[in-house]
Coordinates of C-alpha atoms in Angstrom, one line a residue:
M1 CA 55.5 -11.3 -5.6
E2 CA 59.1 -11.4 -6.7
K3 CA 60.4 -14.9 -7.7
L4 CA 63.7 -15.4 -5.8
N5 CA 66.9 -16.7 -7.4
Y6 CA 70.2 -17.5 -5.8
F7 CA 71.4 -13.8 -5.7
S8 CA 68.0 -12.4 -4.6
C9 CA 68.0 -14.9 -1.7
V10 CA 71.4 -13.6 -0.6
K11 CA 70.0 -10.0 -0.8
F12 CA 66.9 -11.0 1.2
L13 CA 69.1 -12.6 4.0
K14 CA 71.6 -9.8 4.0
K15 CA 70.1 -7.9 7.0
Y16 CA 70.3 -11.1 9.1
I17 CA 73.9 -11.8 7.9
L18 CA 75.1 -8.3 8.8
K19 CA 73.7 -8.6 12.3
Y20 CA 76.1 -11.5 12.9
R21 CA 78.8 -10.4 10.4
K22 CA 81.7 -10.9 12.9
N23 CA 80.6 -14.5 13.6
F24 CA 80.2 -15.2 10.0
V25 CA 83.6 -13.7 9.1
M26 CA 85.3 -15.8 11.9
F27 CA 83.4 -18.9 10.7
Y28 CA 84.5 -18.3 7.0
L29 CA 88.1 -17.5 7.9
G30 CA 88.2 -20.7 9.9
W31 CA 87.0 -22.7 7.0
L32 CA 89.4 -20.9 4.7
F33 CA 92.4 -21.5 6.9
D34 CA 91.4 -25.2 7.3
S35 CA 91.2 -25.5 3.5
I36 CA 94.6 -23.9 3.1
L37 CA 96.0 -26.6 5.4
A38 CA 94.3 -29.2 3.3
L39 CA 95.9 -27.7 0.2
L40 CA 99.4 -27.6 1.7
I41 CA 99.5 -31.1 3.2
P42 CA 99.6 -33.0 -0.2
I43 CA 102.5 -30.7 -1.3
I44 CA 104.4 -31.4 1.9
F45 CA 103.8 -35.1 1.5
G46 CA 105.1 -34.9 -2.1
I47 CA 108.3 -33.1 -0.8
L48 CA 108.7 -35.8 1.9
I49 CA 108.6 -38.6 -0.6
D50 CA 111.1 -36.9 -2.9
E51 CA 113.4 -36.1 0.0
V52 CA 113.5 -39.7 1.1
V53 CA 113.4 -41.5 -2.3
Y54 CA 115.7 -39.2 -4.2
Y55 CA 117.9 -37.4 -1.7
Q56 CA 117.7 -39.5 1.5
N57 CA 117.4 -36.2 3.5
L58 CA 116.1 -37.4 6.8
R59 CA 116.5 -34.0 8.6
T60 CA 114.0 -32.3 6.2
F61 CA 111.8 -35.4 6.5
F62 CA 111.6 -35.1 10.3
C63 CA 111.0 -31.3 10.2
L64 CA 108.2 -31.6 7.7
T65 CA 106.7 -34.5 9.7
S66 CA 106.8 -32.4 12.8
F67 CA 105.0 -29.6 10.9
L68 CA 102.3 -32.0 9.8
I69 CA 101.7 -33.3 13.4
I70 CA 101.4 -29.7 14.7
S71 CA 99.1 -28.9 11.8
C72 CA 96.9 -31.9 12.7
F73 CA 96.5 -30.7 16.3
F74 CA 95.9 -27.1 15.2
S75 CA 93.3 -28.4 12.8
C76 CA 91.5 -30.2 15.6
G77 CA 91.3 -27.1 17.7
L78 CA 90.2 -25.1 14.7
Y79 CA 87.3 -27.6 14.1
F80 CA 86.2 -27.1 17.7
L81 CA 86.0 -23.3 17.2
L82 CA 84.3 -23.6 13.8
Y83 CA 81.5 -25.8 15.1
S84 CA 81.1 -23.7 18.2
Q85 CA 80.5 -20.7 15.9
H86 CA 78.2 -22.8 13.7
G87 CA 76.1 -23.9 16.7
Y88 CA 75.8 -20.3 17.9
L89 CA 74.9 -19.0 14.4
M90 CA 72.4 -21.9 13.8
N91 CA 70.5 -20.9 16.9
M92 CA 70.7 -17.1 16.8
F93 CA 70.4 -16.6 13.0
G94 CA 67.3 -18.9 12.9
F95 CA 65.9 -17.1 16.0
E96 CA 66.1 -13.7 14.2
I97 CA 64.1 -14.9 11.3
K98 CA 61.6 -16.7 13.5
K99 CA 61.2 -13.5 15.5
D100 CA 60.4 -11.6 12.3
V101 CA 58.0 -14.2 11.1
F102 CA 56.2 -14.3 14.4
S103 CA 56.0 -10.5 14.6
K104 CA 54.6 -10.5 11.1
L105 CA 52.0 -13.1 12.1
Q106 CA 50.9 -10.9 15.0
K107 CA 50.3 -8.0 12.6
C108 CA 48.7 -10.0 9.8
K109 CA 45.2 -8.8 8.7
A110 CA 42.2 -10.8 9.8
S111 CA 41.4 -11.4 6.2
Y112 CA 44.6 -13.4 5.8
L113 CA 44.3 -15.3 9.2
D114 CA 40.7 -16.3 8.3
K115 CA 41.9 -18.4 5.4
A116 CA 45.5 -19.1 6.5
N117 CA 46.8 -22.7 6.3
V118 CA 48.1 -23.6 9.8
G119 CA 50.6 -26.1 8.4
N120 CA 52.0 -23.3 6.2
I121 CA 52.5 -21.0 9.1
M122 CA 54.0 -23.7 11.3
A123 CA 56.6 -24.6 8.6
E124 CA 57.4 -21.0 7.9
L125 CA 57.8 -20.3 11.7
Q126 CA 59.7 -23.5 12.7
D127 CA 61.3 -25.4 9.8
Y128 CA 62.2 -22.9 7.1
P129 CA 64.3 -20.5 9.2
E130 CA 66.8 -23.3 9.8
E131 CA 67.0 -23.9 6.0
C132 CA 68.0 -20.2 5.6
M133 CA 71.1 -20.9 7.8
H134 CA 71.9 -24.1 5.8
F135 CA 71.6 -22.0 2.6
I136 CA 74.2 -19.5 3.9
V137 CA 76.7 -22.2 5.2
R138 CA 76.3 -24.9 2.7
N139 CA 75.1 -23.0 -0.4
M140 CA 77.1 -19.8 0.1
I141 CA 80.2 -20.3 2.3
H142 CA 81.0 -23.8 1.1
I143 CA 80.4 -23.0 -2.6
T144 CA 82.6 -19.9 -2.3
N145 CA 85.4 -21.8 -0.5
E146 CA 85.3 -24.9 -2.7
S147 CA 85.2 -22.7 -5.9
I148 CA 88.3 -20.8 -4.8
F149 CA 90.2 -24.0 -4.2
I150 CA 89.1 -25.5 -7.5
I151 CA 90.8 -22.6 -9.2
L152 CA 94.0 -23.0 -7.0
Y153 CA 94.1 -26.8 -7.7
G154 CA 93.6 -26.2 -11.4
I155 CA 96.4 -23.5 -11.5
Y156 CA 98.9 -25.9 -9.7
L157 CA 98.1 -28.7 -12.1
W158 CA 98.5 -26.4 -15.1
M159 CA 101.9 -25.3 -13.7
I160 CA 103.1 -28.9 -13.6
D161 CA 101.9 -29.7 -17.1
W162 CA 99.4 -27.8 -19.2
H163 CA 97.9 -30.9 -20.6
I164 CA 97.0 -32.2 -17.1
G165 CA 95.7 -28.7 -16.1
L166 CA 93.5 -28.4 -19.2
I167 CA 92.0 -31.8 -18.7
A168 CA 91.4 -31.1 -15.0
I169 CA 89.8 -27.7 -15.7
L170 CA 87.3 -29.3 -18.2
T171 CA 85.6 -30.9 -15.2
V172 CA 84.2 -27.6 -14.1
P173 CA 82.2 -26.5 -17.3
L174 CA 81.0 -30.0 -17.9
S175 CA 79.7 -30.3 -14.3
T176 CA 78.1 -26.9 -14.5
F177 CA 76.3 -27.9 -17.7
V178 CA 74.9 -30.9 -16.0
N179 CA 73.7 -28.8 -13.0
F180 CA 71.9 -26.3 -15.2
R181 CA 70.2 -29.1 -17.1
F182 CA 68.8 -30.5 -13.8
K183 CA 68.4 -27.5 -11.5
K184 CA 65.0 -26.3 -12.9
K185 CA 63.4 -29.7 -12.5
I186 CA 64.8 -30.0 -8.9
R187 CA 63.5 -26.5 -8.0
I188 CA 60.0 -27.5 -9.2
F189 CA 60.1 -30.7 -7.2
G190 CA 61.3 -28.7 -4.1
E191 CA 58.3 -26.2 -4.4
T192 CA 55.8 -29.1 -4.9
R193 CA 57.2 -31.0 -1.9
T194 CA 56.9 -27.8 0.2
Q195 CA 53.2 -27.4 -0.8
Y196 CA 52.5 -31.1 0.0
Y197 CA 54.4 -30.9 3.3
Q198 CA 52.5 -27.8 4.4
K199 CA 49.1 -29.5 3.5
Y200 CA 50.2 -32.6 5.4
L201 CA 51.1 -30.5 8.5
S202 CA 47.6 -28.8 8.4
W203 CA 46.0 -32.2 8.0
L204 CA 48.0 -33.6 10.9
L205 CA 47.2 -30.7 13.3
E206 CA 43.5 -31.1 12.4
R207 CA 43.5 -34.8 13.1
L208 CA 45.4 -34.4 16.4
K209 CA 42.8 -31.9 17.6
G210 CA 40.0 -34.3 16.7
I211 CA 41.6 -37.5 17.7
N212 CA 38.9 -38.3 20.3
D213 CA 36.1 -37.6 17.7
I214 CA 37.8 -40.0 15.3
N215 CA 37.8 -42.7 18.0
W216 CA 34.2 -42.1 19.0
L217 CA 33.1 -42.3 15.3
G218 CA 35.1 -45.4 14.8
A219 CA 37.0 -43.8 11.9
E220 CA 40.5 -44.9 12.8
E221 CA 40.9 -46.9 9.6
K222 CA 39.9 -43.9 7.5
A223 CA 42.3 -41.7 9.4
E224 CA 45.1 -44.2 8.9
N225 CA 44.4 -44.4 5.1
D226 CA 44.4 -40.6 4.9
F227 CA 47.7 -40.5 6.8
E228 CA 49.2 -43.0 4.4
E229 CA 47.9 -41.0 1.4
C230 CA 49.3 -37.7 2.7
Q231 CA 52.6 -39.3 3.6
G232 CA 52.7 -41.1 0.3
K233 CA 52.4 -37.8 -1.7
V234 CA 55.3 -36.2 0.3
L235 CA 57.4 -39.4 -0.1
D236 CA 56.7 -39.7 -3.8
I237 CA 57.7 -36.1 -4.6
T238 CA 60.8 -36.4 -2.4
K239 CA 61.7 -39.6 -4.2
E240 CA 61.4 -37.9 -7.6
S241 CA 63.5 -35.0 -6.4
D242 CA 66.1 -37.4 -5.0
V243 CA 66.2 -39.4 -8.2
S244 CA 66.9 -36.2 -10.3
T245 CA 69.6 -35.2 -7.9
V246 CA 71.3 -38.6 -8.0
K247 CA 71.1 -38.6 -11.8
A248 CA 72.8 -35.2 -11.9
Q249 CA 75.5 -36.3 -9.4
N250 CA 76.2 -39.6 -11.2
F251 CA 76.6 -37.7 -14.5
V252 CA 79.2 -35.5 -12.8
K253 CA 80.9 -38.6 -11.3
L254 CA 81.1 -40.2 -14.8
I255 CA 82.7 -37.1 -16.3
N256 CA 85.2 -37.0 -13.4
L257 CA 86.0 -40.7 -13.9
I258 CA 86.8 -40.3 -17.6
I259 CA 89.0 -37.2 -16.9
Q260 CA 90.7 -39.0 -14.0
L261 CA 91.7 -41.9 -16.2
S262 CA 93.1 -39.4 -18.7
I263 CA 95.2 -37.7 -16.1
Y264 CA 96.5 -41.0 -14.7
G265 CA 97.6 -42.0 -18.2
I266 CA 99.4 -38.6 -18.9
S267 CA 101.0 -38.7 -15.3
A268 CA 102.3 -42.2 -15.8
F269 CA 103.8 -41.2 -19.1
L270 CA 105.6 -38.2 -17.5
V271 CA 106.9 -40.3 -14.7
A272 CA 108.2 -43.0 -17.1
N273 CA 110.0 -40.3 -19.1
G274 CA 111.5 -38.8 -15.9
E275 CA 109.7 -35.4 -16.4
I276 CA 108.1 -35.5 -12.9
T277 CA 109.1 -37.2 -9.7
V278 CA 107.1 -39.7 -7.6
G279 CA 106.4 -36.9 -5.1
V280 CA 105.0 -34.6 -7.8
L281 CA 102.9 -37.6 -9.1
T282 CA 101.5 -38.0 -5.5
V283 CA 100.6 -34.3 -5.4
I284 CA 98.9 -34.5 -8.9
L285 CA 96.8 -37.5 -7.9
S286 CA 95.9 -35.9 -4.5
F287 CA 95.1 -32.5 -6.0
Y288 CA 92.9 -34.0 -8.8
D289 CA 91.1 -36.1 -6.2
K290 CA 90.5 -32.9 -4.2
L291 CA 89.5 -30.9 -7.3
T292 CA 86.9 -33.5 -8.3
K293 CA 85.6 -33.7 -4.7
N294 CA 85.2 -30.0 -4.6
V295 CA 83.5 -30.0 -8.0
N296 CA 81.1 -32.7 -6.7
I297 CA 80.5 -30.6 -3.6
V298 CA 79.8 -27.4 -5.5
S299 CA 77.6 -29.4 -7.9
S300 CA 75.7 -31.0 -5.0
R301 CA 75.4 -27.7 -3.2
L302 CA 74.1 -25.9 -6.3
L303 CA 71.4 -28.5 -6.8
D304 CA 70.6 -28.5 -3.1
S305 CA 70.3 -24.7 -3.1
E306 CA 67.3 -25.0 -5.5
K307 CA 65.3 -26.8 -2.8
R308 CA 66.3 -24.2 -0.1
I309 CA 65.4 -21.3 -2.4
S310 CA 61.9 -22.7 -2.5
Y311 CA 61.8 -22.6 1.4
I312 CA 63.3 -19.1 1.5
Q313 CA 60.7 -18.0 -1.0
R314 CA 57.9 -19.1 1.4
I315 CA 59.4 -17.0 4.2
Y316 CA 59.9 -14.0 1.8
D317 CA 56.3 -14.2 0.5
F318 CA 55.0 -14.4 4.1
L319 CA 57.0 -11.3 5.1
Q320 CA 55.6 -9.4 2.2
L321 CA 52.0 -9.9 3.3
P322 CA 49.9 -6.8 4.1
T323 CA 49.6 -6.0 7.8
E324 CA 47.5 -4.0 10.2
D325 CA 50.3 -1.4 10.1
E326 CA 48.6 -0.2 6.9
W327 CA 45.6 1.0 9.0
A328 CA 45.5 4.7 8.4
G329 CA 44.1 5.9 11.7
K330 CA 46.6 7.6 14.1
E331 CA 44.5 9.3 16.7
D332 CA 43.7 7.8 20.1
I333 CA 40.1 7.0 20.5
I334 CA 38.4 8.6 23.5
I335 CA 35.2 6.9 24.7
N336 CA 33.1 8.6 27.3
K337 CA 29.6 7.3 26.7
G338 CA 30.0 4.3 24.4
S339 CA 27.4 5.2 21.7
I340 CA 28.0 3.4 18.4
K341 CA 26.7 4.3 14.9
F342 CA 27.0 2.3 11.7
H343 CA 26.5 4.6 8.7
D344 CA 25.4 2.8 5.5
I345 CA 27.9 0.0 6.1
S346 CA 28.7 -2.5 3.3
F347 CA 31.5 -5.1 3.4
S348 CA 32.8 -7.9 1.3
Y349 CA 35.9 -10.1 1.7
E350 CA 38.6 -10.0 -1.0
N351 CA 37.2 -11.5 -4.2
R352 CA 34.1 -12.8 -2.4
K353 CA 30.5 -12.0 -2.3
T354 CA 29.1 -9.2 -0.2
V355 CA 28.6 -10.0 3.5
L356 CA 27.1 -6.8 4.8
Q357 CA 25.0 -4.3 2.8
H358 CA 23.6 -0.9 3.7
I359 CA 23.7 -1.4 7.5
N360 CA 22.4 1.6 9.4
L361 CA 22.4 1.1 13.1
Q362 CA 22.4 3.2 16.3
I363 CA 23.4 1.7 19.6
N364 CA 23.0 4.0 22.5
S365 CA 25.3 4.3 25.5
G366 CA 24.9 1.6 28.1
E367 CA 22.6 -0.5 25.9
R368 CA 22.8 -4.3 25.8
V369 CA 22.1 -5.3 22.1
A370 CA 21.7 -8.8 20.8
L371 CA 22.8 -9.5 17.3
L372 CA 20.8 -12.4 16.0
G373 CA 20.6 -14.4 12.8
K374 CA 21.5 -17.7 11.1
S375 CA 25.1 -18.8 10.7
G376 CA 26.8 -16.8 8.0
S377 CA 24.4 -13.9 8.1
G378 CA 27.1 -11.4 8.9
K379 CA 26.7 -10.9 12.7
S380 CA 30.3 -11.6 13.7
T381 CA 31.6 -9.6 10.7
L382 CA 29.6 -6.5 11.9
A383 CA 31.2 -6.9 15.4
Y384 CA 34.7 -7.4 13.9
L385 CA 34.4 -4.0 12.2
L386 CA 34.2 -2.4 15.7
I387 CA 37.7 -3.8 16.7
G388 CA 39.4 -3.1 13.4
F389 CA 39.7 -6.7 12.2
Y390 CA 38.1 -5.5 9.0
Q391 CA 37.5 -2.1 7.3
P392 CA 34.1 -1.4 5.7
T393 CA 34.0 -1.5 1.9
K394 CA 31.6 1.4 2.1
G395 CA 30.3 3.6 4.8
K396 CA 31.8 4.4 8.2
V397 CA 31.6 3.4 11.9
E398 CA 31.6 6.0 14.7
I399 CA 32.0 5.7 18.4
D400 CA 31.0 8.8 20.4
G401 CA 31.1 10.7 17.1
Q402 CA 34.7 9.7 16.3
A403 CA 35.3 7.9 13.0
L404 CA 36.9 4.6 13.8
A405 CA 39.0 4.8 10.6
S406 CA 40.8 7.9 12.0
C407 CA 41.8 6.2 15.3
N408 CA 44.7 3.8 15.9
L409 CA 44.1 0.1 16.5
K410 CA 45.9 -0.1 19.8
S411 CA 43.5 2.5 21.4
I412 CA 40.4 0.9 19.8
R413 CA 41.2 -2.5 21.2
Q414 CA 42.0 -1.0 24.6
E415 CA 38.6 0.5 24.7
V416 CA 36.6 -2.3 23.1
G417 CA 36.6 -5.7 24.9
F418 CA 36.0 -9.0 23.1
V419 CA 34.9 -12.4 24.5
Q420 CA 34.6 -15.3 22.2
Q421 CA 33.0 -18.8 22.5
N422 CA 36.4 -20.5 22.8
V423 CA 38.0 -18.5 25.6
L424 CA 41.8 -18.5 25.4
I425 CA 43.4 -19.8 28.6
F426 CA 47.1 -19.8 28.3
S427 CA 49.3 -22.4 30.0
G428 CA 50.4 -20.7 33.1
T429 CA 48.9 -19.5 36.4
I430 CA 45.4 -18.0 36.9
R431 CA 47.1 -14.8 37.9
Q432 CA 49.1 -14.7 34.6
N433 CA 45.9 -15.2 32.6
L434 CA 44.1 -12.4 34.5
L435 CA 47.0 -10.0 34.1
L436 CA 46.6 -10.2 30.3
G437 CA 43.8 -7.7 30.9
K438 CA 45.9 -5.3 32.9
H439 CA 49.6 -6.2 33.3
N440 CA 50.1 -3.9 36.3
A441 CA 46.9 -4.7 38.2
S442 CA 47.2 -4.7 42.0
E443 CA 46.4 -7.7 44.2
Q444 CA 43.2 -5.9 45.4
E445 CA 42.1 -5.2 41.8
I446 CA 42.6 -8.9 40.9
R447 CA 40.7 -10.0 44.0
D448 CA 37.8 -7.6 43.2
A449 CA 37.6 -8.7 39.6
C450 CA 37.4 -12.4 40.6
K451 CA 34.7 -11.7 43.2
I452 CA 32.6 -9.7 40.7
A453 CA 33.1 -12.4 38.0
G454 CA 32.0 -15.1 40.6
I455 CA 35.2 -17.1 40.5
W456 CA 36.8 -16.0 43.7
E457 CA 35.5 -19.0 45.7
F458 CA 36.8 -21.4 43.1
V459 CA 40.2 -19.8 43.2
Q460 CA 40.3 -19.9 47.0
S461 CA 39.6 -23.7 46.9
L462 CA 42.7 -24.4 44.9
P463 CA 46.0 -25.4 46.6
Q464 CA 48.0 -22.5 45.1
K465 CA 45.1 -20.0 44.9
L466 CA 45.8 -17.5 42.1
D467 CA 49.2 -19.1 41.4
T468 CA 47.6 -22.4 40.5
L469 CA 48.7 -23.6 37.0
V470 CA 46.0 -24.1 34.4
G471 CA 46.2 -25.3 30.8
R472 CA 48.5 -28.1 29.4
E473 CA 50.7 -28.4 32.5
G474 CA 48.1 -27.6 35.1
I475 CA 44.5 -28.3 36.2
D476 CA 41.6 -28.5 33.8
V477 CA 39.0 -25.8 34.1
S478 CA 35.4 -26.1 33.0
G479 CA 33.7 -23.9 30.3
G480 CA 31.9 -21.9 32.9
Q481 CA 35.2 -21.3 34.8
K482 CA 36.9 -20.2 31.6
Q483 CA 34.1 -17.7 30.9
R484 CA 34.4 -16.3 34.4
I485 CA 38.2 -15.9 34.1
A486 CA 37.5 -14.1 30.8
I487 CA 35.0 -11.8 32.5
A488 CA 37.4 -11.0 35.3
R489 CA 40.1 -10.4 32.7
I490 CA 37.9 -8.0 30.7
Y491 CA 36.9 -6.3 33.9
L492 CA 40.5 -5.6 34.7
K493 CA 41.0 -4.3 31.2
D494 CA 38.1 -1.9 31.8
P495 CA 36.8 -1.3 28.2
K496 CA 33.9 1.0 27.6
I497 CA 32.3 -1.3 25.0
L498 CA 32.0 -5.1 25.1
I499 CA 31.4 -7.7 22.5
F500 CA 30.4 -11.2 23.4
D501 CA 30.6 -13.5 20.3
E502 CA 28.7 -16.8 21.1
A503 CA 30.3 -16.7 24.5
T504 CA 27.8 -19.0 26.2
S505 CA 26.9 -21.3 23.3
A506 CA 29.0 -24.2 24.6
L507 CA 27.7 -23.9 28.2
D508 CA 24.8 -25.7 29.8
E509 CA 21.6 -23.8 30.7
K510 CA 22.4 -23.4 34.4
T511 CA 26.0 -22.2 33.8
E512 CA 24.7 -19.9 31.1
K513 CA 22.2 -18.2 33.5
E514 CA 25.0 -17.7 36.1
I515 CA 27.3 -16.2 33.4
I516 CA 24.5 -13.8 32.2
K517 CA 24.0 -12.8 35.8
S518 CA 27.7 -12.0 36.1
W519 CA 27.6 -10.0 32.9
K520 CA 24.7 -7.9 34.1
K521 CA 26.4 -7.3 37.4
V522 CA 29.9 -6.5 36.0
F523 CA 29.0 -4.6 32.9
S524 CA 25.7 -2.9 33.8
D525 CA 27.0 0.6 32.8
R526 CA 28.8 -0.5 29.6
T527 CA 27.6 -0.7 26.0
S528 CA 27.4 -4.4 25.2
I529 CA 26.9 -6.3 21.9
V530 CA 25.9 -9.9 22.3
I531 CA 26.1 -12.3 19.4
T532 CA 24.1 -15.4 20.2
H533 CA 21.9 -18.3 19.0
R534 CA 20.4 -18.7 22.5
Q535 CA 17.0 -17.2 23.3
E536 CA 17.8 -17.0 27.0
T537 CA 20.8 -14.8 26.2
A538 CA 18.9 -12.6 23.8
L539 CA 16.1 -12.0 26.3
A540 CA 18.7 -10.7 28.8
C541 CA 19.4 -7.8 26.4
D542 CA 17.6 -4.5 26.0
K543 CA 17.4 -4.5 22.2
A544 CA 17.7 -7.1 19.4
I545 CA 18.9 -6.7 15.8
I546 CA 18.1 -9.6 13.4
I547 CA 20.3 -9.9 10.3
E548 CA 19.6 -12.0 7.2
N549 CA 21.9 -12.2 4.2
G550 CA 23.9 -9.2 5.4
E551 CA 20.9 -6.9 6.0
I552 CA 18.9 -5.8 9.1
V553 CA 15.4 -7.3 8.7
E554 CA 14.1 -6.5 12.2
S555 CA 15.2 -4.5 15.2
G556 CA 13.7 -3.1 18.4
N557 CA 13.3 -3.6 22.1
V558 CA 13.3 -7.3 23.0
S559 CA 9.9 -7.1 24.8
D560 CA 8.4 -5.4 21.7
I561 CA 9.6 -7.9 19.1
N562 CA 9.2 -11.1 21.2
I563 CA 5.7 -11.7 19.7
K564 CA 4.1 -14.3 17.6
G565 CA 4.9 -13.9 13.9
S566 CA 8.0 -11.7 14.4
K567 CA 11.4 -12.6 12.9
F568 CA 12.6 -12.9 16.5
Q569 CA 10.1 -15.6 17.3
E570 CA 10.6 -17.3 13.9
L571 CA 14.3 -17.5 14.4
F572 CA 14.1 -19.3 17.8
T573 CA 11.2 -21.5 16.7
V574 CA 13.3 -22.8 13.8
Q575 CA 16.2 -23.4 16.1
E576 CA 14.1 -25.2 18.7
G577 CA 12.4 -27.3 15.9

């Protein structure tokens, strides 16, 4: 992927800037006008001093003083407007980038999501978009503004005396030289810190999820040591980066001090010889002070931009990832019967070993088929091919004679339902969770789905019925209740083919039997694929397919292969043992 620099970052952020161009223009003009006032005030003060000291002109003194007071009030109002614009842009500009990152995340290929670092995604979604706004304000607008006024201050000083102007202007190339000497090192530190920070976020999320397990295992001390180690790495690299930044800034300050002393000496000589007035001397000292401050600001912002470019690089790289939009199929899939055929299917993940090889399998309409095998044998991967999470490396999948590759993903996922072991229950009401299956379902349809899934009595026992909150801010629901909500949700969706991936593995035996009973009742006329390690679940199916090392080693009716010496019996004997 492209390695971003300052200008390519601006190019990348251009579309977001243009969306709020009026606000950015107002914000910039406000800063520009405020800077012009800051430029005029020293000149006016110089005139005031000369009018009083040399000419005793009190009328001009009072007029200019009144102008300064009005300017002060105007500047206060301008600051209010500036920071109102800044607050608005900070929220909206960051939101636009977050929206694009989240939209990209929704479309990312399963192959990326399988190995994605959660900490990376969290930082790219929450932290780095704000750094984009800081880059525009601090590293674009401020640098542009301060650079313009460095030139103006330099011109004014040159007009007073070319010796002073020349010495003052020397500040710029010397500071620039120091920046270029340090910026590469700071960029590397910024990128390294970003990597450590993302790893730390992933580690922290993992530990927060398993905080109870850590306590049960008595591993609190180990967790604290790991926390200190992760934090230590982030702090160490931050410290090294800060030290380099401070070194660069101190070099610039040393250069400024030497030049400042030279200007003081020349100015004193000119005043002593009567070549300039006390008022002009005041302007020279004030302007040089402002020039050096602006040079320091530009220097600091340029060094600072190297860190932010590394953050923007992360967002840029993420937004360039391949997505499911690359799926070639455009037709809507039409499923009437629900028969499935795998033609000589082989599959391997990117740069990894083969997971499935030469799978030939026919699943007839309305059949309940158990996919069995040890962990990592390829069962879930085979099922994922049916919902377009992956595409076969070789061969093709057909549903009712239609090649899956020629159909669009939206229609495929509408017609193929999927229930996993960890059922997703969103924070919200039971009704909101059910409507994920069919957003416009009627009250009667919801009621029927709950009754068929065997959860209606539980819902009726709740104070708010279907409008009872569940999840983080509501009541806890058991694994069996979650599964029933999932069944009701899938029933509302009304897919022609169903996939259950270890959907009962976390349930007790009694609850599992009740769930299987609900399955049979609800989905008796649907083609179902059940991935399981439970013998009870497998025996509830019509047919069983046993996969080992990505190949089918045994298949047939459950009653036919449930015999001594079969792979079916061997698999469950090993598990029970």
